[in-house]
Short mmCIF file of C-alpha atoms in Angstrom, two decimals:
data_model
loop_
_atom_site.label_atom_id
_atom_site.label_comp_id
_atom_site.label_asym_id
_atom_site.label_seq_id
_atom_site.Cartn_x
_atom_site.Cartn_y
_atom_site.Cartn_z
CA MET A 1 0.00 0.00 0.00
CA ALA A 2 2.78 2.43 0.86
CA LYS A 3 4.40 1.80 -2.45
CA SER A 4 1.20 2.71 -4.28
CA ASN A 5 0.88 5.94 -2.31
CA ASP A 6 4.47 6.87 -3.13
CA LYS A 7 3.77 6.34 -6.81
CA SER A 8 0.69 8.48 -6.60
CA LEU A 9 2.53 11.26 -4.77
CA LYS A 10 5.35 11.23 -7.29
CA ALA A 11 2.87 11.44 -10.14
CA ASP A 12 1.13 14.35 -8.41
CA ASN A 13 4.39 16.28 -8.04
CA ARG A 14 5.08 15.81 -11.71
CA VAL A 15 1.58 17.02 -12.56
CA PHE A 16 2.07 20.14 -10.45
CA TYR A 17 5.40 21.09 -11.98
CA THR A 18 4.40 20.07 -15.49
CA SER A 19 1.31 22.25 -15.17
CA LEU A 20 3.47 25.22 -14.19
CA ILE A 21 5.84 24.58 -17.09
CA VAL A 22 2.92 24.48 -19.54
CA ILE A 23 0.62 27.16 -18.12
CA ILE A 24 3.07 29.94 -17.22
CA PRO A 25 4.56 30.37 -20.73
CA ILE A 26 1.10 30.22 -22.33
CA CYS A 27 -0.26 32.87 -19.98
CA LEU A 28 2.80 35.08 -20.45
CA TRP A 29 2.33 34.79 -24.22
CA ALA A 30 -1.34 35.82 -23.83
CA ILE A 31 -0.34 38.80 -21.65
CA LEU A 32 2.78 40.05 -23.45
CA SER A 33 1.75 39.43 -27.06
CA SER A 34 -2.03 39.16 -27.08
CA GLU A 35 -2.39 39.71 -30.83
CA SER A 36 -0.09 36.88 -31.92
CA PHE A 37 -1.52 34.63 -29.21
CA THR A 38 -5.07 35.37 -30.38
CA ASN A 39 -4.20 34.61 -34.00
CA ALA A 40 -2.51 31.34 -33.07
CA VAL A 41 -5.24 29.95 -30.83
CA ASN A 42 -8.02 31.06 -33.19
CA SER A 43 -6.32 29.27 -36.09
CA ALA A 44 -5.87 26.10 -34.04
CA PHE A 45 -9.43 26.17 -32.72
CA ASN A 46 -10.90 26.82 -36.18
CA PHE A 47 -8.92 23.85 -37.51
CA PHE A 48 -10.29 21.43 -34.94
CA THR A 49 -13.87 22.67 -35.04
CA SER A 50 -14.04 22.77 -38.85
CA ARG A 51 -12.35 19.41 -39.44
CA PHE A 52 -13.91 17.59 -36.49
CA SER A 53 -17.32 19.21 -36.06
CA TRP A 54 -18.85 15.77 -36.60
CA LEU A 55 -16.81 14.38 -33.70
CA TYR A 56 -17.97 17.06 -31.25
CA LEU A 57 -21.61 16.47 -32.23
CA LEU A 58 -21.39 12.68 -32.21
CA SER A 59 -19.47 12.45 -28.94
CA MET A 60 -21.86 14.69 -27.00
CA LEU A 61 -24.83 12.64 -28.19
CA ILE A 62 -23.04 9.44 -27.14
CA PHE A 63 -22.36 10.91 -23.68
CA VAL A 64 -26.06 11.70 -23.30
CA GLY A 65 -27.02 8.18 -24.36
CA PHE A 66 -24.45 6.48 -22.11
CA ALA A 67 -25.45 8.45 -19.00
CA LEU A 68 -29.17 7.81 -19.53
CA TRP A 69 -28.53 4.14 -20.24
CA LEU A 70 -26.64 3.81 -16.96
CA ALA A 71 -29.51 5.42 -15.06
CA PHE A 72 -32.10 3.00 -16.46
CA SER A 73 -29.84 -0.06 -16.46
CA LYS A 74 -29.36 -2.71 -13.78
CA PHE A 75 -26.42 -0.62 -12.51
CA GLY A 76 -28.66 2.30 -11.54
CA ASN A 77 -29.00 1.18 -7.90
CA ILE A 78 -25.24 1.07 -7.28
CA LYS A 79 -24.21 3.69 -4.76
CA LEU A 80 -21.28 6.05 -5.11
CA GLY A 81 -19.80 4.70 -1.92
CA ALA A 82 -20.37 1.65 0.24
CA ASN A 83 -23.75 -0.08 -0.15
CA ASP A 84 -24.96 1.40 3.14
CA SER A 85 -23.58 4.92 2.61
CA LYS A 86 -25.82 7.99 2.82
CA PRO A 87 -25.61 11.30 0.90
CA ASP A 88 -23.40 13.92 2.52
CA TYR A 89 -25.74 16.75 1.52
CA LYS A 90 -29.50 17.11 1.39
CA THR A 91 -30.86 17.17 -2.16
CA SER A 92 -31.58 20.91 -2.31
CA SER A 93 -28.05 21.85 -1.17
CA TRP A 94 -26.52 19.24 -3.48
CA PHE A 95 -28.42 20.68 -6.43
CA ALA A 96 -27.49 24.25 -5.45
CA LEU A 97 -23.78 23.35 -5.25
CA LEU A 98 -23.65 21.54 -8.58
CA PHE A 99 -25.78 24.15 -10.36
CA GLY A 100 -23.69 27.05 -9.07
CA SER A 101 -20.43 25.44 -10.14
CA GLY A 102 -21.75 24.24 -13.50
CA MET A 103 -23.29 27.24 -15.22
CA GLY A 104 -25.10 29.62 -12.90
CA ILE A 105 -23.27 32.74 -14.07
CA GLY A 106 -23.70 31.69 -17.70
CA LEU A 107 -27.49 31.75 -17.38
CA VAL A 108 -27.44 35.33 -16.10
CA PHE A 109 -25.00 36.34 -18.83
CA TRP A 110 -26.84 34.64 -21.72
CA GLY A 111 -30.40 34.28 -20.39
CA ALA A 112 -31.72 37.22 -22.43
CA ALA A 113 -28.89 37.63 -24.93
CA GLU A 114 -28.81 34.21 -26.59
CA PRO A 115 -32.53 33.89 -27.48
CA ILE A 116 -32.48 37.45 -28.87
CA SER A 117 -29.40 36.61 -30.95
CA HIS A 118 -31.05 33.51 -32.42
CA PHE A 119 -34.24 35.52 -33.02
CA LEU A 120 -32.35 38.20 -34.95
CA TYR A 121 -29.84 35.93 -36.67
CA PRO A 122 -31.30 32.41 -37.01
CA LYS A 123 -29.78 29.67 -39.13
CA ALA A 124 -30.20 29.75 -42.91
CA GLY A 125 -33.76 29.16 -44.12
CA ILE A 126 -35.53 30.93 -41.24
CA ASP A 127 -36.75 34.52 -41.58
CA PRO A 128 -35.26 36.76 -38.86
CA THR A 129 -37.69 38.24 -36.30
CA SER A 130 -40.49 35.92 -37.43
CA ALA A 131 -42.65 33.70 -35.24
CA GLU A 132 -40.63 30.78 -36.59
CA ALA A 133 -37.42 32.55 -35.54
CA ALA A 134 -38.84 33.03 -32.03
CA ALA A 135 -39.58 29.29 -31.74
CA PHE A 136 -36.14 28.50 -33.15
CA ALA A 137 -34.51 30.85 -30.62
CA MET A 138 -36.05 29.10 -27.65
CA LYS A 139 -35.44 25.59 -28.98
CA SER A 140 -31.79 26.37 -29.73
CA SER A 141 -31.19 27.89 -26.30
CA PHE A 142 -32.69 24.76 -24.74
CA LEU A 143 -30.38 22.60 -26.84
CA HIS A 144 -27.22 24.46 -25.84
CA TRP A 145 -28.06 24.63 -22.13
CA GLY A 146 -30.04 21.40 -21.75
CA ILE A 147 -29.00 17.83 -21.05
CA HIS A 148 -25.96 17.78 -23.35
CA PRO A 149 -23.61 19.92 -21.21
CA TRP A 150 -24.69 18.17 -18.05
CA ALA A 151 -24.14 14.80 -19.72
CA ALA A 152 -20.52 15.83 -20.34
CA TYR A 153 -20.18 16.81 -16.69
CA SER A 154 -21.83 13.58 -15.56
CA ILE A 155 -19.39 11.36 -17.48
CA ILE A 156 -16.43 12.76 -15.56
CA GLY A 157 -18.35 13.31 -12.32
CA LEU A 158 -19.95 9.88 -12.17
CA SER A 159 -16.74 8.07 -13.05
CA LEU A 160 -14.72 10.01 -10.48
CA ALA A 161 -17.33 9.61 -7.73
CA TYR A 162 -17.54 5.88 -8.37
CA PHE A 163 -13.79 5.31 -8.22
CA GLN A 164 -13.24 7.72 -5.31
CA PHE A 165 -15.99 6.61 -2.96
CA ARG A 166 -16.58 3.00 -4.00
CA LYS A 167 -13.06 1.96 -4.98
CA GLY A 168 -11.02 4.22 -2.68
CA LYS A 169 -9.05 6.03 -5.39
CA SER A 170 -7.87 9.65 -5.20
CA GLY A 171 -9.57 12.52 -7.03
CA LEU A 172 -7.20 12.62 -10.01
CA ILE A 173 -8.81 12.17 -13.42
CA SER A 174 -5.96 9.93 -14.53
CA ASN A 175 -7.06 7.33 -11.95
CA LEU A 176 -10.13 6.63 -14.09
CA PHE A 177 -7.86 4.70 -16.43
CA GLU A 178 -6.46 2.29 -13.86
CA PRO A 179 -8.96 -0.49 -14.74
CA LEU A 180 -7.74 -0.26 -18.35
CA ILE A 181 -3.98 0.24 -18.08
CA GLY A 182 -3.15 -0.58 -14.45
CA ASP A 183 -0.15 1.09 -12.78
CA ARG A 184 0.87 2.70 -16.07
CA VAL A 185 -1.67 5.38 -15.18
CA HIS A 186 1.00 6.78 -12.83
CA GLY A 187 3.35 7.33 -15.76
CA LEU A 188 3.56 9.88 -18.56
CA LEU A 189 -0.01 9.34 -19.78
CA GLY A 190 -1.43 10.12 -16.35
CA VAL A 191 0.67 13.28 -16.11
CA VAL A 192 -0.58 14.46 -19.52
CA ILE A 193 -4.22 13.81 -18.62
CA ASP A 194 -4.03 15.62 -15.28
CA THR A 195 -2.06 18.51 -16.77
CA LEU A 196 -4.73 19.00 -19.43
CA ALA A 197 -7.34 19.09 -16.67
CA VAL A 198 -5.38 21.72 -14.72
CA PHE A 199 -4.87 23.87 -17.81
CA ALA A 200 -8.52 23.72 -18.87
CA THR A 201 -9.60 24.67 -15.34
CA VAL A 202 -7.13 27.54 -14.88
CA ALA A 203 -7.78 29.03 -18.32
CA GLY A 204 -11.55 28.62 -18.08
CA ILE A 205 -11.88 30.15 -14.63
CA ALA A 206 -9.43 32.99 -15.32
CA THR A 207 -11.48 34.04 -18.34
CA SER A 208 -14.73 33.62 -16.42
CA LEU A 209 -13.36 35.85 -13.65
CA GLY A 210 -12.46 38.49 -16.21
CA LEU A 211 -15.69 38.30 -18.25
CA GLY A 212 -17.82 38.15 -15.10
CA THR A 213 -16.07 41.26 -13.81
CA LEU A 214 -16.80 43.07 -17.08
CA GLN A 215 -20.52 42.26 -16.84
CA ILE A 216 -20.80 43.28 -13.20
CA ASN A 217 -19.05 46.56 -14.03
CA SER A 218 -21.30 47.07 -17.07
CA GLY A 219 -24.40 46.51 -14.95
CA LEU A 220 -23.26 48.98 -12.30
CA SER A 221 -22.37 51.47 -15.01
CA TYR A 222 -25.74 51.03 -16.74
CA ILE A 223 -27.74 51.52 -13.53
CA PHE A 224 -25.63 53.89 -11.42
CA ASN A 225 -23.31 55.47 -14.04
CA ILE A 226 -20.31 54.07 -12.19
CA GLU A 227 -17.30 54.43 -14.43
CA ASN A 228 -16.59 51.38 -16.57
CA THR A 229 -12.82 51.42 -16.22
CA ILE A 230 -9.94 49.18 -15.29
CA ARG A 231 -9.90 50.78 -11.83
CA SER A 232 -13.51 49.74 -11.19
CA GLN A 233 -12.82 46.25 -12.53
CA LEU A 234 -9.81 45.84 -10.25
CA ILE A 235 -11.95 46.77 -7.24
CA ILE A 236 -14.60 44.21 -8.29
CA ILE A 237 -11.99 41.47 -8.71
CA ALA A 238 -10.44 42.32 -5.34
CA ILE A 239 -13.79 42.09 -3.55
CA THR A 240 -14.87 38.87 -5.26
CA THR A 241 -11.44 37.31 -4.68
CA VAL A 242 -11.71 37.86 -0.93
CA ILE A 243 -15.20 36.33 -0.92
CA PHE A 244 -14.47 33.26 -3.06
CA ILE A 245 -11.22 32.47 -1.23
CA TRP A 246 -12.98 32.89 2.13
CA THR A 247 -15.80 30.53 1.10
CA ALA A 248 -13.33 28.02 -0.38
CA VAL A 249 -11.29 28.06 2.83
CA SER A 250 -14.47 27.73 4.91
CA GLY A 251 -15.07 24.45 3.10
CA ILE A 252 -17.98 22.91 1.26
CA ASP A 253 -20.05 22.28 4.40
CA LYS A 254 -19.98 25.92 5.50
CA GLY A 255 -19.26 28.87 3.21
CA MET A 256 -19.70 27.16 -0.16
CA LYS A 257 -22.95 25.39 0.71
CA ILE A 258 -24.51 28.45 2.35
CA LEU A 259 -23.67 30.70 -0.59
CA SER A 260 -24.98 28.13 -3.09
CA ASP A 261 -28.26 27.84 -1.16
CA ILE A 262 -28.60 31.65 -1.24
CA ASN A 263 -27.90 31.61 -4.99
CA LEU A 264 -30.58 29.07 -5.75
CA ALA A 265 -33.22 30.77 -3.61
CA THR A 266 -32.46 34.20 -5.07
CA ALA A 267 -32.52 32.91 -8.66
CA ALA A 268 -35.85 31.16 -8.04
CA ILE A 269 -37.43 34.27 -6.50
CA VAL A 270 -36.28 36.65 -9.25
CA THR A 271 -37.44 34.21 -11.94
CA VAL A 272 -40.93 34.03 -10.41
CA VAL A 273 -41.10 37.83 -10.07
CA VAL A 274 -40.10 38.36 -13.72
CA LEU A 275 -42.60 35.71 -14.81
CA LEU A 276 -45.38 37.67 -13.06
CA ILE A 277 -44.44 41.19 -14.21
CA GLY A 278 -43.46 40.16 -17.74
CA PRO A 279 -45.54 38.72 -20.58
CA THR A 280 -46.65 35.74 -18.50
CA ILE A 281 -48.71 33.90 -21.11
CA GLN A 282 -46.03 34.34 -23.79
CA ILE A 283 -43.39 33.07 -21.36
CA ILE A 284 -45.42 29.96 -20.52
CA ASN A 285 -46.18 29.35 -24.20
CA GLY A 286 -42.52 29.84 -25.03
CA PHE A 287 -41.51 27.30 -22.40
CA VAL A 288 -44.03 24.68 -23.51
CA GLY A 289 -43.42 25.23 -27.22
CA GLY A 290 -39.65 25.39 -26.78
CA LEU A 291 -39.64 22.19 -24.73
CA GLY A 292 -41.79 20.44 -27.32
CA GLY A 293 -39.53 21.54 -30.17
CA TYR A 294 -36.46 20.57 -28.19
CA LEU A 295 -37.69 17.07 -27.35
CA GLN A 296 -39.13 16.46 -30.80
CA ASN A 297 -35.94 17.42 -32.61
CA ILE A 298 -33.27 16.61 -30.05
CA PHE A 299 -31.69 13.82 -32.07
CA ALA A 300 -31.70 15.71 -35.38
CA ASP A 301 -30.45 18.92 -33.77
CA SER A 302 -27.70 16.99 -31.99
CA MET A 303 -26.40 15.90 -35.40
CA ASN A 304 -27.10 19.18 -37.20
CA ILE A 305 -24.32 19.29 -39.77
CA SER A 306 -24.36 19.17 -43.57
CA ALA A 307 -21.81 17.81 -46.00
CA TYR A 308 -22.41 20.64 -48.48
CA GLY A 309 -24.82 23.08 -46.83
CA ASP A 310 -24.20 26.14 -44.70
CA ASN A 311 -22.79 25.11 -41.31
CA THR A 312 -21.90 28.64 -40.20
CA TRP A 313 -24.57 28.88 -37.52
CA ALA A 314 -23.80 25.42 -36.09
CA GLY A 315 -20.08 26.21 -35.97
CA LYS A 316 -20.59 29.56 -34.29
CA TRP A 317 -23.02 28.26 -31.69
CA THR A 318 -23.45 24.51 -31.20
CA ILE A 319 -19.89 23.36 -31.92
CA PHE A 320 -18.47 26.22 -29.85
CA TYR A 321 -20.75 25.32 -26.94
CA TRP A 322 -19.91 21.61 -27.13
CA ALA A 323 -16.19 22.43 -27.01
CA TRP A 324 -16.81 24.76 -24.08
CA TRP A 325 -18.78 22.21 -22.05
CA ILE A 326 -16.21 19.48 -22.69
CA ALA A 327 -13.41 21.86 -21.65
CA TRP A 328 -15.25 22.57 -18.39
CA ALA A 329 -16.04 18.90 -17.73
CA PRO A 330 -12.81 18.17 -15.77
CA PHE A 331 -13.40 21.01 -13.32
CA VAL A 332 -17.20 20.81 -12.92
CA GLY A 333 -17.24 17.01 -13.06
CA THR A 334 -14.58 16.76 -10.36
CA PHE A 335 -16.46 19.11 -8.06
CA ILE A 336 -19.78 17.35 -8.62
CA ALA A 337 -18.08 14.04 -7.84
CA ARG A 338 -16.73 15.50 -4.61
CA ILE A 339 -20.23 16.38 -3.33
CA SER A 340 -22.04 13.23 -4.54
CA LYS A 341 -20.96 10.54 -2.11
CA GLY A 342 -23.84 8.26 -1.11
CA ARG A 343 -26.00 8.93 -4.19
CA THR A 344 -27.00 6.06 -6.43
CA ILE A 345 -26.01 6.16 -10.09
CA ARG A 346 -29.66 6.72 -10.98
CA GLU A 347 -29.99 9.61 -8.53
CA PHE A 348 -26.75 11.09 -9.81
CA VAL A 349 -27.74 11.04 -13.48
CA PHE A 350 -31.23 12.44 -12.91
CA GLY A 351 -29.95 15.03 -10.44
CA VAL A 352 -27.03 16.18 -12.58
CA MET A 353 -28.63 15.96 -16.04
CA ILE A 354 -32.38 16.45 -15.76
CA ALA A 355 -32.93 18.88 -12.87
CA PRO A 356 -30.41 21.57 -13.99
CA ALA A 357 -31.62 21.29 -17.59
CA ILE A 358 -35.22 22.01 -16.52
CA ALA A 359 -34.02 24.98 -14.44
CA SER A 360 -32.15 26.30 -17.49
CA PHE A 361 -35.24 25.89 -19.69
CA ILE A 362 -37.30 27.94 -17.25
CA PHE A 363 -34.65 30.65 -17.00
CA PHE A 364 -34.27 31.03 -20.77
CA SER A 365 -38.02 30.98 -21.28
CA VAL A 366 -38.52 33.80 -18.79
CA PHE A 367 -35.65 36.12 -19.69
CA GLY A 368 -35.43 35.23 -23.38
CA THR A 369 -39.11 35.95 -23.92
CA LEU A 370 -38.71 39.36 -22.24
CA GLY A 371 -36.47 40.56 -25.07
CA ILE A 372 -38.32 38.92 -27.97
CA ASP A 373 -41.67 40.23 -26.70
CA LEU A 374 -40.38 43.83 -26.83
CA PHE A 375 -40.07 43.49 -30.60
CA MET A 376 -43.25 41.49 -31.13
CA LYS A 377 -45.33 44.15 -29.36
CA GLY A 378 -43.59 47.05 -31.11
CA THR A 379 -41.89 48.43 -28.02
CA VAL A 380 -38.52 48.37 -29.79
CA THR A 381 -37.54 48.14 -33.44
CA GLY A 382 -35.30 45.50 -34.98
CA PRO A 383 -32.24 47.80 -35.02
CA GLN A 384 -32.88 48.75 -31.38
CA LEU A 385 -33.11 45.09 -30.39
CA ALA A 386 -29.89 44.39 -32.31
CA ASP A 387 -28.18 47.23 -30.42
CA MET A 388 -29.01 45.44 -27.18
CA THR A 389 -26.89 42.46 -28.25
CA LYS A 390 -23.84 44.41 -29.46
CA ASP A 391 -22.51 44.34 -25.91
CA ILE A 392 -23.67 41.07 -24.36
CA SER A 393 -22.66 42.27 -20.89
CA ILE A 394 -25.52 44.83 -20.81
CA THR A 395 -28.20 42.96 -22.81
CA LEU A 396 -30.05 41.75 -19.73
CA PHE A 397 -30.05 45.22 -18.14
CA SER A 398 -31.19 46.85 -21.40
CA VAL A 399 -34.14 44.45 -21.65
CA LEU A 400 -35.14 44.84 -17.99
CA SER A 401 -35.16 48.64 -18.32
CA HIS A 402 -38.38 48.35 -20.38
CA TYR A 403 -40.29 46.60 -17.57
CA SER A 404 -41.69 47.67 -14.22
CA LEU A 405 -39.33 46.95 -11.31
CA GLY A 406 -36.59 46.67 -13.95
CA THR A 407 -34.03 48.58 -11.87
CA ILE A 408 -34.67 46.48 -8.77
CA ILE A 409 -34.48 43.24 -10.75
CA SER A 410 -31.27 44.47 -12.40
CA LEU A 411 -29.76 45.00 -8.96
CA VAL A 412 -30.73 41.46 -7.98
CA ALA A 413 -29.23 40.24 -11.28
CA ILE A 414 -25.94 41.95 -10.39
CA PHE A 415 -26.07 40.24 -6.98
CA LEU A 416 -26.65 36.91 -8.74
CA LEU A 417 -23.75 37.59 -11.09
CA LEU A 418 -21.54 38.23 -8.08
CA THR A 419 -22.65 35.17 -6.13
CA PHE A 420 -22.63 32.78 -9.10
CA PHE A 421 -19.27 34.27 -10.01
CA VAL A 422 -18.03 33.40 -6.52
CA THR A 423 -19.49 29.86 -6.51
CA SER A 424 -17.77 29.06 -9.81
CA ALA A 425 -14.46 30.47 -8.58
CA ASN A 426 -14.50 28.82 -5.15
CA SER A 427 -15.41 25.41 -6.57
CA ALA A 428 -12.63 25.79 -9.17
CA THR A 429 -10.18 26.75 -6.43
CA PHE A 430 -11.22 23.67 -4.48
CA VAL A 431 -10.81 21.43 -7.54
CA LEU A 432 -7.40 22.89 -8.43
CA GLY A 433 -6.38 22.21 -4.85
CA MET A 434 -7.40 18.57 -5.35
CA PHE A 435 -5.58 18.30 -8.70
CA THR A 436 -2.35 19.66 -7.21
CA SER A 437 -2.57 17.80 -3.88
CA ASN A 438 -2.51 14.19 -5.01
CA GLY A 439 -6.29 14.20 -5.53
CA ASP A 440 -6.86 15.00 -1.84
CA LEU A 441 -10.61 15.45 -1.28
CA ASN A 442 -9.83 18.14 1.31
CA PRO A 443 -6.85 20.18 0.07
CA SER A 444 -5.07 22.48 2.49
CA ASN A 445 -6.26 26.05 3.02
CA LYS A 446 -2.78 27.33 2.16
CA ARG A 447 -2.97 25.65 -1.24
CA LYS A 448 -6.47 27.03 -1.88
CA ILE A 449 -5.42 30.58 -0.95
CA ILE A 450 -2.38 30.48 -3.24
CA LEU A 451 -4.40 29.08 -6.15
CA GLY A 452 -7.22 31.59 -5.62
CA ILE A 453 -4.86 34.56 -5.64
CA THR A 454 -3.07 33.16 -8.69
CA GLN A 455 -6.32 32.89 -10.65
CA SER A 456 -7.26 36.47 -9.82
CA LEU A 457 -3.82 37.85 -10.72
CA LEU A 458 -4.03 36.03 -14.05
CA ALA A 459 -7.50 37.48 -14.71
CA ILE A 460 -6.22 40.99 -13.89
CA SER A 461 -3.24 40.59 -16.21
CA LEU A 462 -5.50 39.44 -19.04
CA LEU A 463 -7.92 42.32 -18.47
CA LEU A 464 -5.05 44.80 -18.68
CA THR A 465 -3.69 43.32 -21.91
CA GLY A 466 -6.89 42.27 -23.69
CA GLY A 467 -6.06 38.57 -23.71
CA LEU A 468 -9.19 37.22 -21.99
CA GLU A 469 -11.08 35.84 -24.97
CA ALA A 470 -7.91 34.40 -26.49
CA LEU A 471 -7.17 32.41 -23.33
CA GLN A 472 -10.79 31.26 -23.33
CA THR A 473 -10.29 29.93 -26.84
CA ALA A 474 -7.05 28.28 -25.72
CA SER A 475 -8.96 26.47 -22.98
CA LEU A 476 -11.35 25.17 -25.63
CA LEU A 477 -8.42 23.51 -27.38
CA ALA A 478 -8.14 21.25 -24.34
CA ALA A 479 -11.62 19.99 -25.16
CA PHE A 480 -10.44 18.04 -28.19
CA PRO A 481 -8.20 15.53 -26.39
CA PHE A 482 -10.74 15.36 -23.57
CA ILE A 483 -13.26 13.87 -26.00
CA PHE A 484 -11.11 10.74 -26.08
CA ILE A 485 -10.37 10.87 -22.35
CA MET A 486 -14.12 10.87 -21.69
CA PHE A 487 -14.71 7.96 -24.07
CA PHE A 488 -12.11 5.90 -22.21
CA ALA A 489 -13.68 6.96 -18.90
CA CYS A 490 -16.97 5.45 -20.12
CA VAL A 491 -15.23 2.19 -21.01
CA SER A 492 -13.36 2.08 -17.71
CA LEU A 493 -16.52 2.73 -15.69
CA PHE A 494 -18.49 0.09 -17.58
CA LYS A 495 -15.70 -2.46 -17.11
CA SER A 496 -15.71 -1.90 -13.36
CA LEU A 497 -19.51 -1.91 -13.06
CA LYS A 498 -19.66 -5.36 -14.65
CA GLU A 499 -17.63 -6.69 -11.73
CA GLU A 500 -20.14 -5.44 -9.13
CA ASP A 501 -22.10 -7.78 -6.88
CA LEU A 502 -25.59 -6.61 -7.87
CA ASN A 503 -27.32 -8.99 -5.48
CA ALA A 504 -25.76 -7.17 -2.51
CA VAL A 505 -26.61 -3.82 -4.07
CA ASN A 506 -30.27 -4.71 -4.56
CA GLU A 507 -30.51 -6.23 -1.09
CA GLN A 508 -29.25 -2.98 0.45
CA MET A 509 -31.70 -1.00 -1.72
CA LEU A 510 -34.62 -3.00 -0.27
CA LYS A 511 -33.34 -2.37 3.26
CA ASP A 512 -33.13 1.37 2.55
CA LYS A 513 -36.71 1.42 1.24
CA ALA A 514 -37.97 -0.48 4.26
CA LEU A 515 -36.16 1.95 6.59
CA LYS A 516 -37.70 4.96 4.79
CA ARG A 517 -41.18 3.47 5.11
CA LYS A 518 -40.60 2.86 8.81
CA GLU A 519 -39.33 6.41 9.34
CA ALA A 520 -42.34 7.81 7.47
CA GLN A 521 -44.68 6.11 9.92
CA PHE A 522 -43.28 8.05 12.87
#
């Protein structure tokens, strides 16, 4: 046993130093020569997404199918832990934690902007600003923020949770391959896999910190005329850094869970309020119609690519999103795994894939319809609506300004941006601590503080030099090799599940049901 631990520790040290060797030069390039860096990463990303669009589309659909199959299969009752283990967190807090880490800030950022963009600029063959374009806008937003991204997260999260809590492995992604290649996972291949995960997490969160700061500043500027300058942005980053490091250091059970619960409650309240003061019937119709179009066409839309037709829209939106979700899968999946001990595979898949997707559908229906309805009722013209999407960071605030209580709701939206911003950053800090601490499920506070400060300093440097979006694109390049890593994770998980004693699993499931019935009687 000691020998195995030594191997693991040695591999972790190599991952840490290799990550520094890879990440520091890339970030310096983005900071010191942003133009050449932008050109290089854009060329590389365009190559992969144009040549392998089919692979992104096919792989995401396979991940959806594999996760759902696991949930409905005979393996669905297997717990992520010992057969008699219980969940560490109640369901509402579990959902709040995973939702906040996965895409909370993205919903606030794109909730109004994306449906309006699809409404104004739909794919070829659909008339802009038509009723058909409105239906297309909602269906497309549902596709991009529905079960596909959460399926990508679930592949990594479920595999990690299974091997961590049921097989006693550490929280390194490379350990998923041990059933396939044995101790060789502690060699060069394992280092490469874990380094890719670290890079995708650092680059993704640094850009999210920067872009989130820009939107918060834009919102404050739009409402209070606070100057939209680097000085204001530095103050915002400083404040949020203190908060997310404090909550990360407090741990999941305290600061992170409390903040996530506040997030979820606030988002639910503001969504209900907007539903009531906005075009309620249109919002409900948009939700029902969008959900129907999404479910009816989910398979065709998941494979929406043509050998000779115009794939511009799919490349700009769907392929980009699929690369983005895959790039975020190591970080979000690792965090979701960390908080999912004691859940069954079936509970995990439904909780991670279905529940957040429905929440996203509701959010896009409410805030997306707000913008589209302004045009449909003649409140704004087409050019005015288009102006709202020129700067995505103020689209939501521009739309809300046309409704009663718009200023108050905008203030709440800024609060949500801040808190979702913090939940993404603190969960990333926690995960980076795990990646660089031998997969330790509870990394040291010193490590979390250092990593948190490093992320913020990187975001500041990129804001000052204009390299944010380029580093974001660079993080998407990590998505391509992760497609194959995730495929092998599926194979590894399936191989291990076949070796399970399902009789013992089912026997424990019956005991749990009997205990719940007994508790319900009292």
